[in-house]
PDB file of C-alpha atoms in Angstrom:
ATOM      1  CA  UNK A   1      -0.017  -0.086   0.066  1.00  0.00           C
ATOM      2  CA  UNK A   2       1.136   3.454  -0.830  1.00  0.00           C
ATOM      3  CA  UNK A   3       1.655   5.599   2.276  1.00  0.00           C
ATOM      4  CA  UNK A   4       3.449   8.040   4.040  1.00  0.00           C
ATOM      5  CA  UNK A   5       5.085   7.994   7.584  1.00  0.00           C
ATOM      6  CA  UNK A   6       6.044  10.541  10.339  1.00  0.00           C
ATOM      7  CA  UNK A   7       7.873   8.457  12.949  1.00  0.00           C
ATOM      8  CA  UNK A   8       7.758  11.300  15.673  1.00  0.00           C
ATOM      9  CA  UNK A   9       4.505  12.359  17.164  1.00  0.00           C
ATOM     10  CA  UNK A  10       6.810  15.488  18.864  1.00  0.00           C
ATOM     11  CA  UNK A  11       9.919  17.220  18.275  1.00  0.00           C
ATOM     12  CA  UNK A  12      11.219  19.612  20.973  1.00  0.00           C
ATOM     13  CA  UNK A  13      14.100  21.945  19.656  1.00  0.00           C
ATOM     14  CA  UNK A  14      15.564  24.960  21.364  1.00  0.00           C
ATOM     15  CA  UNK A  15      15.398  28.217  19.517  1.00  0.00           C
ATOM     16  CA  UNK A  16      18.251  28.807  17.393  1.00  0.00           C
ATOM     17  CA  UNK A  17      18.862  25.102  16.935  1.00  0.00           C
ATOM     18  CA  UNK A  18      18.501  23.403  13.815  1.00  0.00           C
ATOM     19  CA  UNK A  19      15.476  21.219  13.453  1.00  0.00           C
ATOM     20  CA  UNK A  20      14.506  18.179  11.480  1.00  0.00           C
ATOM     21  CA  UNK A  21      10.993  16.460  11.011  1.00  0.00           C
ATOM     22  CA  UNK A  22      11.116  13.135   9.722  1.00  0.00           C
ATOM     23  CA  UNK A  23       9.030  11.699   6.968  1.00  0.00           C
ATOM     24  CA  UNK A  24       9.442   8.459   4.800  1.00  0.00           C
ATOM     25  CA  UNK A  25       7.248   7.263   2.031  1.00  0.00           C
ATOM     26  CA  UNK A  26       6.250   4.323   0.137  1.00  0.00           C
ATOM     27  CA  UNK A  27       4.954   4.695  -3.334  1.00  0.00           C
ATOM     28  CA  UNK A  28       5.250   3.046  -6.847  1.00  0.00           C
ATOM     29  CA  UNK A  29       6.889   5.410  -9.106  1.00  0.00           C
ATOM     30  CA  UNK A  30       8.268   8.693  -8.822  1.00  0.00           C
ATOM     31  CA  UNK A  31       7.103  10.244  -5.815  1.00  0.00           C
ATOM     32  CA  UNK A  32       5.644  13.811  -5.274  1.00  0.00           C
ATOM     33  CA  UNK A  33       6.037  14.893  -1.838  1.00  0.00           C
ATOM     34  CA  UNK A  34       4.832  17.930   0.240  1.00  0.00           C
ATOM     35  CA  UNK A  35       5.112  19.456   3.354  1.00  0.00           C
ATOM     36  CA  UNK A  36       2.244  21.342   5.155  1.00  0.00           C
ATOM     37  CA  UNK A  37       2.125  23.324   8.353  1.00  0.00           C
ATOM     38  CA  UNK A  38      -0.923  23.996  10.687  1.00  0.00           C
ATOM     39  CA  UNK A  39      -0.627  26.617  13.341  1.00  0.00           C
ATOM     40  CA  UNK A  40      -2.941  26.658  16.161  1.00  0.00           C
ATOM     41  CA  UNK A  41      -6.804  27.479  15.000  1.00  0.00           C
ATOM     42  CA  UNK A  42      -5.668  28.042  11.489  1.00  0.00           C
ATOM     43  CA  UNK A  43      -5.814  26.138   8.154  1.00  0.00           C
ATOM     44  CA  UNK A  44      -3.246  24.197   6.879  1.00  0.00           C
ATOM     45  CA  UNK A  45      -0.590  25.921   4.688  1.00  0.00           C
ATOM     46  CA  UNK A  46       1.554  24.660   1.959  1.00  0.00           C
ATOM     47  CA  UNK A  47       5.225  24.805   2.790  1.00  0.00           C
ATOM     48  CA  UNK A  48       6.993  23.110  -0.114  1.00  0.00           C
ATOM     49  CA  UNK A  49       7.082  20.430  -2.601  1.00  0.00           C
ATOM     50  CA  UNK A  50       9.529  17.786  -4.396  1.00  0.00           C
ATOM     51  CA  UNK A  51       8.442  16.942  -8.026  1.00  0.00           C
ATOM     52  CA  UNK A  52      11.621  16.229  -9.882  1.00  0.00           C
ATOM     53  CA  UNK A  53      15.134  18.068 -10.139  1.00  0.00           C
ATOM     54  CA  UNK A  54      17.401  19.006  -6.999  1.00  0.00           C
ATOM     55  CA  UNK A  55      17.000  16.949  -3.984  1.00  0.00           C
ATOM     56  CA  UNK A  56      17.136  19.813  -1.610  1.00  0.00           C
ATOM     57  CA  UNK A  57      14.108  22.225  -1.974  1.00  0.00           C
ATOM     58  CA  UNK A  58      13.493  25.288  -0.376  1.00  0.00           C
ATOM     59  CA  UNK A  59      10.054  26.610   0.543  1.00  0.00           C
ATOM     60  CA  UNK A  60       8.471  29.153   3.025  1.00  0.00           C
ATOM     61  CA  UNK A  61       9.562  30.457   6.306  1.00  0.00           C
ATOM     62  CA  UNK A  62      13.213  29.399   5.605  1.00  0.00           C
ATOM     63  CA  UNK A  63      12.284  25.633   5.477  1.00  0.00           C
ATOM     64  CA  UNK A  64      14.049  23.259   3.301  1.00  0.00           C
ATOM     65  CA  UNK A  65      13.256  19.479   2.620  1.00  0.00           C
ATOM     66  CA  UNK A  66      16.044  17.027   1.494  1.00  0.00           C
ATOM     67  CA  UNK A  67      14.757  14.366  -1.144  1.00  0.00           C
ATOM     68  CA  UNK A  68      16.640  10.837  -0.544  1.00  0.00           C
ATOM     69  CA  UNK A  69      15.414   8.412  -2.959  1.00  0.00           C
ATOM     70  CA  UNK A  70      17.805   5.453  -1.608  1.00  0.00           C
ATOM     71  CA  UNK A  71      16.304   6.248   2.065  1.00  0.00           C
ATOM     72  CA  UNK A  72      12.942   6.884   0.658  1.00  0.00           C
ATOM     73  CA  UNK A  73      12.831   9.843   2.992  1.00  0.00           C
ATOM     74  CA  UNK A  74      11.859  13.465   2.696  1.00  0.00           C
ATOM     75  CA  UNK A  75      12.897  15.299   5.767  1.00  0.00           C
ATOM     76  CA  UNK A  76      11.996  18.778   6.653  1.00  0.00           C
ATOM     77  CA  UNK A  77      14.600  20.895   7.884  1.00  0.00           C
ATOM     78  CA  UNK A  78      15.529  24.364   9.106  1.00  0.00           C
ATOM     79  CA  UNK A  79      19.184  25.946  10.149  1.00  0.00           C
ATOM     80  CA  UNK A  80      17.700  27.837  12.996  1.00  0.00           C
ATOM     81  CA  UNK A  81      14.398  27.375  14.709  1.00  0.00           C
ATOM     82  CA  UNK A  82      12.167  30.319  15.924  1.00  0.00           C
ATOM     83  CA  UNK A  83       9.387  29.683  18.424  1.00  0.00           C
ATOM     84  CA  UNK A  84       6.813  30.970  16.046  1.00  0.00           C
ATOM     85  CA  UNK A  85       7.865  27.520  14.060  1.00  0.00           C
ATOM     86  CA  UNK A  86       5.957  25.797  17.021  1.00  0.00           C
ATOM     87  CA  UNK A  87       2.890  24.119  14.978  1.00  0.00           C
ATOM     88  CA  UNK A  88       1.642  20.651  13.567  1.00  0.00           C
ATOM     89  CA  UNK A  89       3.752  19.503  10.508  1.00  0.00           C
ATOM     90  CA  UNK A  90       2.308  16.974   8.024  1.00  0.00           C
ATOM     91  CA  UNK A  91       4.246  15.329   5.077  1.00  0.00           C
ATOM     92  CA  UNK A  92       2.021  14.239   2.291  1.00  0.00           C
ATOM     93  CA  UNK A  93       2.584  12.121  -0.942  1.00  0.00           C
ATOM     94  CA  UNK A  94       0.656  12.323  -4.121  1.00  0.00           C
ATOM     95  CA  UNK A  95      -0.514   9.016  -5.438  1.00  0.00           C
ATOM     96  CA  UNK A  96      -2.390   7.582  -8.849  1.00  0.00           C
ATOM     97  CA  UNK A  97      -5.810   6.307  -7.702  1.00  0.00           C
ATOM     98  CA  UNK A  98      -8.780   5.456  -9.923  1.00  0.00           C
ATOM     99  CA  UNK A  99      -7.444   7.037 -12.885  1.00  0.00           C
ATOM    100  CA  UNK A 100      -6.744  10.295 -11.017  1.00  0.00           C
ATOM    101  CA  UNK A 101      -4.756  11.287  -8.113  1.00  0.00           C
ATOM    102  CA  UNK A 102      -4.905  11.979  -4.402  1.00  0.00           C
ATOM    103  CA  UNK A 103      -3.055  12.923  -1.618  1.00  0.00           C
ATOM    104  CA  UNK A 104      -2.139  10.802   1.598  1.00  0.00           C
ATOM    105  CA  UNK A 105      -1.170  12.574   4.384  1.00  0.00           C
ATOM    106  CA  UNK A 106       1.231  11.406   7.570  1.00  0.00           C
ATOM    107  CA  UNK A 107       0.136  11.651  10.944  1.00  0.00           C
ATOM    108  CA  UNK A 108       1.707  14.752  11.723  1.00  0.00           C
ATOM    109  CA  UNK A 109       4.643  15.914  14.060  1.00  0.00           C
ATOM    110  CA  UNK A 110       4.156  18.441  16.486  1.00  0.00           C
ATOM    111  CA  UNK A 111       7.077  20.965  16.747  1.00  0.00           C
ATOM    112  CA  UNK A 112       7.759  22.736  19.848  1.00  0.00           C
ATOM    113  CA  UNK A 113      10.319  25.345  19.742  1.00  0.00           C
ATOM    114  CA  UNK A 114      11.696  26.386  23.019  1.00  0.00           C
ATOM    115  CA  UNK A 115      13.087  29.917  24.118  1.00  0.00           C
TER     116      UNK A 115
ATOM    117  CA  UNK B   1      -2.918  30.427  -4.894  1.00  0.00           C
ATOM    118  CA  UNK B   2      -6.417  29.570  -4.304  1.00  0.00           C
ATOM    119  CA  UNK B   3      -8.676  31.585  -1.942  1.00  0.00           C
ATOM    120  CA  UNK B   4     -11.072  28.921  -0.449  1.00  0.00           C
ATOM    121  CA  UNK B   5     -14.210  29.794   1.711  1.00  0.00           C
ATOM    122  CA  UNK B   6     -16.476  27.282   3.679  1.00  0.00           C
ATOM    123  CA  UNK B   7     -19.483  27.718   5.264  1.00  0.00           C
ATOM    124  CA  UNK B   8     -20.343  27.334   7.823  1.00  0.00           C
ATOM    125  CA  UNK B   9     -17.276  28.162  10.012  1.00  0.00           C
ATOM    126  CA  UNK B  10     -18.762  25.827  12.852  1.00  0.00           C
ATOM    127  CA  UNK B  11     -22.085  24.162  13.844  1.00  0.00           C
ATOM    128  CA  UNK B  12     -23.423  22.465  16.984  1.00  0.00           C
ATOM    129  CA  UNK B  13     -25.933  19.882  15.536  1.00  0.00           C
ATOM    130  CA  UNK B  14     -28.257  17.423  17.277  1.00  0.00           C
ATOM    131  CA  UNK B  15     -28.052  13.599  16.221  1.00  0.00           C
ATOM    132  CA  UNK B  16     -30.064  12.361  13.604  1.00  0.00           C
ATOM    133  CA  UNK B  17     -30.087  15.439  11.677  1.00  0.00           C
ATOM    134  CA  UNK B  18     -27.929  16.572   8.651  1.00  0.00           C
ATOM    135  CA  UNK B  19     -25.491  19.298   7.585  1.00  0.00           C
ATOM    136  CA  UNK B  20     -24.388  20.586   4.405  1.00  0.00           C
ATOM    137  CA  UNK B  21     -21.171  22.455   4.198  1.00  0.00           C
ATOM    138  CA  UNK B  22     -20.375  24.732   1.132  1.00  0.00           C
ATOM    139  CA  UNK B  23     -16.896  25.174  -0.309  1.00  0.00           C
ATOM    140  CA  UNK B  24     -16.516  27.945  -2.768  1.00  0.00           C
ATOM    141  CA  UNK B  25     -13.167  28.731  -4.588  1.00  0.00           C
ATOM    142  CA  UNK B  26     -12.010  31.637  -6.287  1.00  0.00           C
ATOM    143  CA  UNK B  27     -11.033  30.269  -9.446  1.00  0.00           C
ATOM    144  CA  UNK B  28     -11.749  27.021 -11.323  1.00  0.00           C
ATOM    145  CA  UNK B  29      -9.945  23.998 -10.203  1.00  0.00           C
ATOM    146  CA  UNK B  30     -10.144  20.533 -11.591  1.00  0.00           C
ATOM    147  CA  UNK B  31      -9.580  18.653  -8.263  1.00  0.00           C
ATOM    148  CA  UNK B  32     -11.633  19.133  -5.212  1.00  0.00           C
ATOM    149  CA  UNK B  33     -11.292  16.905  -1.986  1.00  0.00           C
ATOM    150  CA  UNK B  34     -13.004  16.577   1.213  1.00  0.00           C
ATOM    151  CA  UNK B  35     -11.046  15.845   4.496  1.00  0.00           C
ATOM    152  CA  UNK B  36     -11.955  15.092   8.083  1.00  0.00           C
ATOM    153  CA  UNK B  37      -9.421  15.962  10.898  1.00  0.00           C
ATOM    154  CA  UNK B  38      -9.740  15.411  14.611  1.00  0.00           C
ATOM    155  CA  UNK B  39      -8.229  18.532  16.228  1.00  0.00           C
ATOM    156  CA  UNK B  40      -4.520  17.976  16.248  1.00  0.00           C
ATOM    157  CA  UNK B  41      -4.598  14.864  14.387  1.00  0.00           C
ATOM    158  CA  UNK B  42      -4.043  13.921  10.625  1.00  0.00           C
ATOM    159  CA  UNK B  43      -6.106  14.474   7.666  1.00  0.00           C
ATOM    160  CA  UNK B  44      -8.429  11.566   6.434  1.00  0.00           C
ATOM    161  CA  UNK B  45      -9.597  11.866   2.994  1.00  0.00           C
ATOM    162  CA  UNK B  46     -13.261  11.120   2.592  1.00  0.00           C
ATOM    163  CA  UNK B  47     -13.821  11.719  -1.171  1.00  0.00           C
ATOM    164  CA  UNK B  48     -12.523  13.422  -4.436  1.00  0.00           C
ATOM    165  CA  UNK B  49     -15.404  15.655  -5.644  1.00  0.00           C
ATOM    166  CA  UNK B  50     -15.578  15.261  -9.495  1.00  0.00           C
ATOM    167  CA  UNK B  51     -17.193  17.909 -11.610  1.00  0.00           C
ATOM    168  CA  UNK B  52     -19.961  16.540 -13.740  1.00  0.00           C
ATOM    169  CA  UNK B  53     -19.801  12.850 -12.252  1.00  0.00           C
ATOM    170  CA  UNK B  54     -20.110  11.102  -8.785  1.00  0.00           C
ATOM    171  CA  UNK B  55     -17.880  11.737  -6.083  1.00  0.00           C
ATOM    172  CA  UNK B  56     -15.040   9.146  -5.594  1.00  0.00           C
ATOM    173  CA  UNK B  57     -15.150   7.563  -2.052  1.00  0.00           C
ATOM    174  CA  UNK B  58     -12.413   6.065   0.148  1.00  0.00           C
ATOM    175  CA  UNK B  59     -12.770   2.940   2.006  1.00  0.00           C
ATOM    176  CA  UNK B  60     -15.076   3.568   4.870  1.00  0.00           C
ATOM    177  CA  UNK B  61     -17.111   6.593   3.592  1.00  0.00           C
ATOM    178  CA  UNK B  62     -20.141   5.972   1.651  1.00  0.00           C
ATOM    179  CA  UNK B  63     -22.459   8.307  -0.712  1.00  0.00           C
ATOM    180  CA  UNK B  64     -25.226   7.871   1.559  1.00  0.00           C
ATOM    181  CA  UNK B  65     -23.533   9.119   4.628  1.00  0.00           C
ATOM    182  CA  UNK B  66     -21.872  12.006   2.754  1.00  0.00           C
ATOM    183  CA  UNK B  67     -23.506  13.111  -0.345  1.00  0.00           C
ATOM    184  CA  UNK B  68     -21.218  15.389  -2.068  1.00  0.00           C
ATOM    185  CA  UNK B  69     -22.237  17.588  -5.081  1.00  0.00           C
ATOM    186  CA  UNK B  70     -19.864  19.438  -7.395  1.00  0.00           C
ATOM    187  CA  UNK B  71     -21.961  21.557  -9.696  1.00  0.00           C
ATOM    188  CA  UNK B  72     -19.427  23.458 -11.146  1.00  0.00           C
ATOM    189  CA  UNK B  73     -15.520  24.112 -11.035  1.00  0.00           C
ATOM    190  CA  UNK B  74     -15.817  26.578  -8.289  1.00  0.00           C
ATOM    191  CA  UNK B  75     -18.294  25.101  -5.787  1.00  0.00           C
ATOM    192  CA  UNK B  76     -18.763  21.843  -3.975  1.00  0.00           C
ATOM    193  CA  UNK B  77     -21.063  20.955  -1.031  1.00  0.00           C
ATOM    194  CA  UNK B  78     -20.568  17.871   1.596  1.00  0.00           C
ATOM    195  CA  UNK B  79     -23.446  16.804   3.442  1.00  0.00           C
ATOM    196  CA  UNK B  80     -23.165  15.156   6.871  1.00  0.00           C
ATOM    197  CA  UNK B  81     -26.193  12.876   7.029  1.00  0.00           C
ATOM    198  CA  UNK B  82     -27.916  11.408  10.112  1.00  0.00           C
ATOM    199  CA  UNK B  83     -25.416  12.668  12.246  1.00  0.00           C
ATOM    200  CA  UNK B  84     -24.107  10.897  15.577  1.00  0.00           C
ATOM    201  CA  UNK B  85     -21.610  12.144  17.992  1.00  0.00           C
ATOM    202  CA  UNK B  86     -18.787  10.155  16.263  1.00  0.00           C
ATOM    203  CA  UNK B  87     -19.050  12.581  13.390  1.00  0.00           C
ATOM    204  CA  UNK B  88     -17.663  15.482  15.502  1.00  0.00           C
ATOM    205  CA  UNK B  89     -15.100  16.647  13.815  1.00  0.00           C
ATOM    206  CA  UNK B  90     -13.133  19.457  11.478  1.00  0.00           C
ATOM    207  CA  UNK B  91     -14.267  18.974   7.701  1.00  0.00           C
ATOM    208  CA  UNK B  92     -11.897  20.561   5.324  1.00  0.00           C
ATOM    209  CA  UNK B  93     -12.285  21.439   1.592  1.00  0.00           C
ATOM    210  CA  UNK B  94      -9.140  21.412  -0.485  1.00  0.00           C
ATOM    211  CA  UNK B  95      -8.199  21.941  -4.106  1.00  0.00           C
ATOM    212  CA  UNK B  96      -5.250  21.472  -5.827  1.00  0.00           C
ATOM    213  CA  UNK B  97      -3.571  24.433  -8.009  1.00  0.00           C
ATOM    214  CA  UNK B  98      -3.073  23.972 -11.902  1.00  0.00           C
ATOM    215  CA  UNK B  99      -1.043  27.188 -12.713  1.00  0.00           C
ATOM    216  CA  UNK B 100       2.604  26.790 -13.775  1.00  0.00           C
ATOM    217  CA  UNK B 101       5.096  26.935 -11.165  1.00  0.00           C
ATOM    218  CA  UNK B 102       2.084  26.098  -8.301  1.00  0.00           C
ATOM    219  CA  UNK B 103       1.440  22.535 -10.027  1.00  0.00           C
ATOM    220  CA  UNK B 104       0.181  20.140  -7.682  1.00  0.00           C
ATOM    221  CA  UNK B 105       0.297  22.367  -4.555  1.00  0.00           C
ATOM    222  CA  UNK B 106      -2.724  22.020  -2.427  1.00  0.00           C
ATOM    223  CA  UNK B 107      -4.833  24.677  -0.761  1.00  0.00           C
ATOM    224  CA  UNK B 108      -7.129  24.053   1.896  1.00  0.00           C
ATOM    225  CA  UNK B 109     -10.255  26.080   3.344  1.00  0.00           C
ATOM    226  CA  UNK B 110     -10.512  27.227   6.838  1.00  0.00           C
ATOM    227  CA  UNK B 111     -12.658  24.198   7.898  1.00  0.00           C
ATOM    228  CA  UNK B 112     -15.928  23.655   9.433  1.00  0.00           C
ATOM    229  CA  UNK B 113     -16.162  22.708  12.911  1.00  0.00           C
ATOM    230  CA  UNK B 114     -18.715  20.414  13.778  1.00  0.00           C
ATOM    231  CA  UNK B 115     -20.064  19.450  17.062  1.00  0.00           C
ATOM    232  CA  UNK B 116     -23.093  16.489  17.199  1.00  0.00           C
ATOM    233  CA  UNK B 117     -24.919  16.366  20.506  1.00  0.00           C
TER     234      UNK B 117
END
């Protein structure tokens, strides 16, 4: 079955330190991968995507993600965390389904940046 | 990007009744989806709303319980029928952008918070 996994329910990091939120995937064919963020009491916002090309993709708010085909991973990273980055982060993959496409979301990782 | 509005933003309903949620997009989009999300948890895809044909439902969701309409490329409705407390959740409408440079990006409405008593 095609799926995406986020192994950590919560990640804690000190402000100013680098952060990593992990995501692994299992899909047939070339993966289209995404990261979304959900701030408290707000809707989901698109952060970045990998479709093809460079393995390191840059997105909004200083976030980036590294696509690793051999490890089937797409970890989200940021060199220096801010308290305002505290939110719920979702990894997603686009898969073929019934002649069209759909998006499968991971279980989410709560990022807590400590001042 | 697409701007999506949903109505109502929240509602409290009695069990056994039905609620219709509206989703309006500010541009024509091909792909539109309905999700359910418990607060602080992951998204569960209910169905893909297809313009001009029946919606495609995910395992565990059926048309009798969650009828969907998609009369045009900017509008869809999701009805939660014969509600029970287990239907209490946030219901999200989303669309996929098709413009160059924003291909495949998914945009979400603000959600409808439903409480069934």
